[in-house]
Amino acid sequence: MCIPTAWFVLRFRPGRRDPFREHCARLPRPPAPAVLDAGRRDRLRRSVCHEEERRRG
C-alpha cells in the first residue's frame, strides 16, 4: 500500500525534482551525430521521431 501511494505522490507532486534528468542534462552530447553527413543525420532524426502507424490513427 505504501509503494503505490509514494509513487502517486512523487509522480503528481508539482515542482518535483528529477535528479536523473538533471544528471543526463549535464552529460556531454555524443560526438557520433556530428560526424554524420546530412542524409544520415536526417535518417537518424526520422528514426528517433518515428511514430508507428497504429499510434497515429
Tab-separated table of C-alpha atoms in Angstrom:
chain	number	residue	atom	x	y	z
A	1	MET	CA	0.000	0.000	0.000
A	2	CYS	CA	2.888	2.367	0.764
A	3	ILE	CA	4.611	1.942	-2.579
A	4	PRO	CA	1.629	2.916	-4.791
A	5	THR	CA	0.887	5.861	-2.511
A	6	ALA	CA	4.508	7.044	-2.625
A	7	TRP	CA	4.596	6.623	-6.411
A	8	PHE	CA	1.396	8.637	-6.779
A	9	VAL	CA	2.656	11.461	-4.548
A	10	LEU	CA	6.058	11.635	-6.250
A	11	ARG	CA	4.602	11.367	-9.749
A	12	PHE	CA	1.990	14.096	-9.479
A	13	ARG	CA	3.545	16.466	-6.956
A	14	PRO	CA	4.005	19.873	-8.637
A	15	GLY	CA	7.576	21.086	-8.777
A	16	ARG	CA	9.055	17.659	-8.113
A	17	ARG	CA	12.766	17.240	-8.667
A	18	ASP	CA	14.059	14.650	-11.128
A	19	PRO	CA	17.752	14.003	-10.325
A	20	PHE	CA	18.199	11.539	-13.208
A	21	ARG	CA	17.002	14.092	-15.780
A	22	GLU	CA	19.313	16.720	-14.269
A	23	HIS	CA	22.230	14.277	-14.448
A	24	CYS	CA	21.527	13.448	-18.098
A	25	ALA	CA	21.291	17.135	-18.989
A	26	ARG	CA	24.809	17.696	-17.610
A	27	LEU	CA	26.353	14.913	-19.704
A	28	PRO	CA	28.191	15.936	-22.896
A	29	ARG	CA	26.463	15.198	-26.178
A	30	PRO	CA	27.789	12.148	-28.028
A	31	PRO	CA	30.125	13.044	-30.911
A	32	ALA	CA	28.728	10.447	-33.337
A	33	PRO	CA	25.875	12.551	-34.854
A	34	ALA	CA	28.317	15.389	-35.553
A	35	VAL	CA	30.343	13.251	-37.971
A	36	LEU	CA	27.336	12.038	-39.982
A	37	ASP	CA	26.617	13.515	-43.397
A	38	ALA	CA	23.321	15.369	-43.943
A	39	GLY	CA	21.436	12.363	-45.325
A	40	ARG	CA	22.386	10.059	-42.484
A	41	ARG	CA	21.672	12.780	-39.915
A	42	ASP	CA	18.188	13.176	-41.419
A	43	ARG	CA	17.552	9.410	-41.269
A	44	LEU	CA	18.703	9.353	-37.639
A	45	ARG	CA	16.345	12.227	-36.789
A	46	ARG	CA	13.425	10.474	-38.505
A	47	SER	CA	14.132	7.182	-36.722
A	48	VAL	CA	14.224	8.890	-33.326
A	49	CYS	CA	10.978	10.747	-34.046
A	50	HIS	CA	9.315	7.709	-35.657
A	51	GLU	CA	5.772	7.022	-34.610
A	52	GLU	CA	4.088	3.797	-35.563
A	53	GLU	CA	1.047	3.900	-37.811
A	54	ARG	CA	-1.240	2.362	-35.181
A	55	ARG	CA	-0.418	5.149	-32.731
A	56	ARG	CA	-1.268	7.853	-35.279
A	57	GLY	CA	-4.654	6.524	-36.294
